[in-house]
Amino acid sequence: MNFIFPYKLVILVGIILLLSMFECGSGEHQKVKIESGTEYMVSYESCLFFTPEVGLMGGEKEGNACYWKTTDGGRHWQQQKLTRGSVDDLTERDGVVYATVEKREKDTLLYTHSIYTSFDQGESWQLKCEMVTKESFIDLLVLDYKRMFMVLSNSILETQNGGKEWQMIQDEGCPQVSVDDKYLYYVISRNRILPKYIPIHYLVRRSLKSGRERFYKLPDGVKVEATCGDVVILAKEQHLRSYRIEEDMSLTFLGKLKQQAYSVNYMNRCGNQLFVDLPIGIAVNKLLYSPDGGVHWKYVDKGTWFGPTCMLADSTHVRMFIIDPHLYLKSYTHERIWADK
């Protein structure tokens, strides 16, 4: 028995290590402590990385819209004030950085949305346009320097002349908005009296070229939790499944996310790779990764991060960046898989 027990122990340890390797999924992970340039009790709303070393955070400090820049992969950050309000979104297109600042006017309770641009990775900024609305800001989707979509709490606005004029294209409550090179995707809900006062949910696809819209009526009890181009995640109760939106607006089942969750905090893609951030409990998140367009999902990490999430891709790797509430920067590196593989 004294010889058998160590042998069994070795086998048991080996099984545990194999299971641990499977649970961790693919990709490398590192965690960097932020040593300077940021402080507790500061609101961080967005982040954007240009290289693994150079990136920006946006947020608010003492009523000011501030941004922080790192040139060493998140170990140190330098703070700069932009204006009053909060930098709620950072995005990049064709080498231009777009920072969306939101400020609520105390006397009118209206929201002022200002879009700033930078051509030197945040070293200097210019005011591009601004507007005043009754709704709060959600997201800015940039197609090019002239054409953008602004997602507000209950509507979607579009500009085709760089923000000089904006047109409302939807005002029925439009969560889960995304765009690719051909279509804008979003969700609307319409109330009905019978039966049981259950609202009707529609997944909508709008052509960027013609403006034509096509609708897919969701079954009762099914919600759209996230869209990312032609991939959509649907939920019934706490069960999440991924589907591909076909040209005829039918849905093709791809895979099941083997994790119960009430919603999706973040979803992004690079080619055929998908990442989702799921809240799975009180102050607990889980990051999942699909290497094949949503068919198979792998566990990446679990933690208590609340901060913004962003993604960076180059010719060989895809990297995820998460800023957690304890002032750590987590990054996850995966080998890049092209969409045609």
PDB file of C-alpha atoms in Angstrom, residues 205-319:
ATOM      1  CA  ARG A 205     -30.239  44.657 -40.291  1.00  0.00           C
ATOM      2  CA  ARG A 206     -29.846  47.951 -42.165  1.00  0.00           C
ATOM      3  CA  SER A 207     -27.894  48.212 -45.418  1.00  0.00           C
ATOM      4  CA  LEU A 208     -25.159  50.855 -45.244  1.00  0.00           C
ATOM      5  CA  LYS A 209     -25.467  51.405 -48.996  1.00  0.00           C
ATOM      6  CA  SER A 210     -29.222  51.634 -49.544  1.00  0.00           C
ATOM      7  CA  GLY A 211     -30.657  52.155 -46.055  1.00  0.00           C
ATOM      8  CA  ARG A 212     -33.005  49.216 -46.601  1.00  0.00           C
ATOM      9  CA  GLU A 213     -33.933  47.337 -43.436  1.00  0.00           C
ATOM     10  CA  ARG A 214     -34.819  43.690 -42.888  1.00  0.00           C
ATOM     11  CA  PHE A 215     -36.341  42.274 -39.694  1.00  0.00           C
ATOM     12  CA  TYR A 216     -36.189  39.003 -37.811  1.00  0.00           C
ATOM     13  CA  LYS A 217     -38.889  38.490 -35.172  1.00  0.00           C
ATOM     14  CA  LEU A 218     -37.534  36.784 -32.077  1.00  0.00           C
ATOM     15  CA  PRO A 219     -39.551  34.059 -30.338  1.00  0.00           C
ATOM     16  CA  ASP A 220     -41.224  34.987 -27.064  1.00  0.00           C
ATOM     17  CA  GLY A 221     -38.834  34.809 -24.130  1.00  0.00           C
ATOM     18  CA  VAL A 222     -35.723  35.103 -26.316  1.00  0.00           C
ATOM     19  CA  LYS A 223     -33.510  38.203 -26.095  1.00  0.00           C
ATOM     20  CA  VAL A 224     -30.544  39.490 -28.069  1.00  0.00           C
ATOM     21  CA  GLU A 225     -27.680  39.896 -25.626  1.00  0.00           C
ATOM     22  CA  ALA A 226     -25.006  40.990 -28.119  1.00  0.00           C
ATOM     23  CA  THR A 227     -24.366  41.486 -31.820  1.00  0.00           C
ATOM     24  CA  CYS A 228     -20.997  41.614 -33.522  1.00  0.00           C
ATOM     25  CA  GLY A 229     -21.431  41.876 -37.255  1.00  0.00           C
ATOM     26  CA  ASP A 230     -23.238  38.801 -38.541  1.00  0.00           C
ATOM     27  CA  VAL A 231     -22.824  36.901 -35.250  1.00  0.00           C
ATOM     28  CA  VAL A 232     -25.501  37.318 -32.593  1.00  0.00           C
ATOM     29  CA  ILE A 233     -25.805  35.896 -29.078  1.00  0.00           C
ATOM     30  CA  LEU A 234     -29.343  35.011 -28.014  1.00  0.00           C
ATOM     31  CA  ALA A 235     -30.503  34.209 -24.505  1.00  0.00           C
ATOM     32  CA  LYS A 236     -33.473  32.386 -23.103  1.00  0.00           C
ATOM     33  CA  GLU A 237     -33.429  32.746 -19.337  1.00  0.00           C
ATOM     34  CA  GLN A 238     -29.717  32.309 -18.525  1.00  0.00           C
ATOM     35  CA  HIS A 239     -28.749  30.102 -21.473  1.00  0.00           C
ATOM     36  CA  LEU A 240     -26.609  31.770 -24.159  1.00  0.00           C
ATOM     37  CA  ARG A 241     -26.226  30.557 -27.739  1.00  0.00           C
ATOM     38  CA  SER A 242     -24.436  32.041 -30.739  1.00  0.00           C
ATOM     39  CA  TYR A 243     -25.951  32.250 -34.230  1.00  0.00           C
ATOM     40  CA  ARG A 244     -24.909  33.521 -37.632  1.00  0.00           C
ATOM     41  CA  ILE A 245     -27.239  35.964 -39.416  1.00  0.00           C
ATOM     42  CA  GLU A 246     -27.671  34.770 -42.994  1.00  0.00           C
ATOM     43  CA  GLU A 247     -28.343  36.999 -46.008  1.00  0.00           C
ATOM     44  CA  ASP A 248     -32.062  36.074 -45.934  1.00  0.00           C
ATOM     45  CA  MET A 249     -32.210  37.041 -42.212  1.00  0.00           C
ATOM     46  CA  SER A 250     -32.531  33.452 -41.066  1.00  0.00           C
ATOM     47  CA  LEU A 251     -30.383  32.388 -38.106  1.00  0.00           C
ATOM     48  CA  THR A 252     -27.972  29.446 -38.194  1.00  0.00           C
ATOM     49  CA  PHE A 253     -27.061  27.922 -34.846  1.00  0.00           C
ATOM     50  CA  LEU A 254     -23.323  27.975 -34.196  1.00  0.00           C
ATOM     51  CA  GLY A 255     -22.695  26.919 -30.609  1.00  0.00           C
ATOM     52  CA  LYS A 256     -23.654  27.108 -26.966  1.00  0.00           C
ATOM     53  CA  LEU A 257     -21.752  29.136 -24.414  1.00  0.00           C
ATOM     54  CA  LYS A 258     -21.481  26.651 -21.588  1.00  0.00           C
ATOM     55  CA  GLN A 259     -21.935  29.316 -18.969  1.00  0.00           C
ATOM     56  CA  GLN A 260     -25.104  30.715 -17.454  1.00  0.00           C
ATOM     57  CA  ALA A 261     -25.210  34.517 -17.507  1.00  0.00           C
ATOM     58  CA  TYR A 262     -27.856  37.240 -17.468  1.00  0.00           C
ATOM     59  CA  SER A 263     -26.184  39.473 -20.044  1.00  0.00           C
ATOM     60  CA  VAL A 264     -23.060  40.186 -22.104  1.00  0.00           C
ATOM     61  CA  ASN A 265     -20.879  43.122 -21.045  1.00  0.00           C
ATOM     62  CA  TYR A 266     -18.574  43.132 -24.060  1.00  0.00           C
ATOM     63  CA  MET A 267     -18.280  41.362 -27.399  1.00  0.00           C
ATOM     64  CA  ASN A 268     -15.694  41.887 -30.106  1.00  0.00           C
ATOM     65  CA  ARG A 269     -14.125  40.003 -32.969  1.00  0.00           C
ATOM     66  CA  CYS A 270     -11.053  39.825 -35.157  1.00  0.00           C
ATOM     67  CA  GLY A 271     -11.641  37.848 -38.320  1.00  0.00           C
ATOM     68  CA  ASN A 272     -13.040  34.534 -37.158  1.00  0.00           C
ATOM     69  CA  GLN A 273     -12.124  35.000 -33.492  1.00  0.00           C
ATOM     70  CA  LEU A 274     -14.699  36.181 -30.950  1.00  0.00           C
ATOM     71  CA  PHE A 275     -14.394  37.378 -27.346  1.00  0.00           C
ATOM     72  CA  VAL A 276     -17.214  37.871 -24.829  1.00  0.00           C
ATOM     73  CA  ASP A 277     -17.172  39.220 -21.277  1.00  0.00           C
ATOM     74  CA  LEU A 278     -20.017  37.780 -19.166  1.00  0.00           C
ATOM     75  CA  PRO A 279     -21.226  38.865 -15.710  1.00  0.00           C
ATOM     76  CA  ILE A 280     -21.823  35.591 -13.881  1.00  0.00           C
ATOM     77  CA  GLY A 281     -22.490  36.849 -10.356  1.00  0.00           C
ATOM     78  CA  ILE A 282     -22.212  39.812  -8.045  1.00  0.00           C
ATOM     79  CA  ALA A 283     -19.019  41.613  -9.112  1.00  0.00           C
ATOM     80  CA  VAL A 284     -17.766  38.486 -10.927  1.00  0.00           C
ATOM     81  CA  ASN A 285     -17.035  38.336 -14.655  1.00  0.00           C
ATOM     82  CA  LYS A 286     -15.947  35.561 -16.979  1.00  0.00           C
ATOM     83  CA  LEU A 287     -14.091  35.963 -20.275  1.00  0.00           C
ATOM     84  CA  LEU A 288     -14.760  33.430 -23.056  1.00  0.00           C
ATOM     85  CA  TYR A 289     -13.048  33.023 -26.422  1.00  0.00           C
ATOM     86  CA  SER A 290     -14.118  31.379 -29.684  1.00  0.00           C
ATOM     87  CA  PRO A 291     -11.404  30.611 -32.267  1.00  0.00           C
ATOM     88  CA  ASP A 292     -13.886  29.537 -34.959  1.00  0.00           C
ATOM     89  CA  GLY A 293     -16.556  32.203 -35.278  1.00  0.00           C
ATOM     90  CA  GLY A 294     -18.779  31.191 -32.377  1.00  0.00           C
ATOM     91  CA  VAL A 295     -18.977  27.397 -32.812  1.00  0.00           C
ATOM     92  CA  HIS A 296     -16.747  26.448 -29.883  1.00  0.00           C
ATOM     93  CA  TRP A 297     -16.180  28.578 -26.778  1.00  0.00           C
ATOM     94  CA  LYS A 298     -13.233  28.344 -24.381  1.00  0.00           C
ATOM     95  CA  TYR A 299     -12.798  29.675 -20.883  1.00  0.00           C
ATOM     96  CA  VAL A 300     -10.084  32.340 -20.572  1.00  0.00           C
ATOM     97  CA  ASP A 301     -10.292  33.880 -17.102  1.00  0.00           C
ATOM     98  CA  LYS A 302     -12.584  34.816 -14.228  1.00  0.00           C
ATOM     99  CA  GLY A 303     -12.290  37.934 -12.091  1.00  0.00           C
ATOM    100  CA  THR A 304     -13.898  40.983 -10.514  1.00  0.00           C
ATOM    101  CA  TRP A 305     -13.026  43.583 -13.140  1.00  0.00           C
ATOM    102  CA  PHE A 306     -15.392  46.472 -13.781  1.00  0.00           C
ATOM    103  CA  GLY A 307     -13.165  48.551 -16.009  1.00  0.00           C
ATOM    104  CA  PRO A 308     -13.248  49.030 -19.785  1.00  0.00           C
ATOM    105  CA  THR A 309     -12.222  46.325 -22.244  1.00  0.00           C
ATOM    106  CA  CYS A 310     -10.601  46.692 -25.637  1.00  0.00           C
ATOM    107  CA  MET A 311      -8.936  44.562 -28.309  1.00  0.00           C
ATOM    108  CA  LEU A 312      -5.808  44.975 -30.430  1.00  0.00           C
ATOM    109  CA  ALA A 313      -4.803  42.847 -33.433  1.00  0.00           C
ATOM    110  CA  ASP A 314      -1.676  42.652 -35.572  1.00  0.00           C
ATOM    111  CA  SER A 315      -0.519  40.206 -38.234  1.00  0.00           C
ATOM    112  CA  THR A 316       0.198  37.401 -35.765  1.00  0.00           C
ATOM    113  CA  HIS A 317      -1.728  37.941 -32.526  1.00  0.00           C
ATOM    114  CA  VAL A 318      -4.977  39.177 -31.022  1.00  0.00           C
ATOM    115  CA  ARG A 319      -4.715  40.841 -27.612  1.00  0.00           C
TER     116      ARG A 319
END
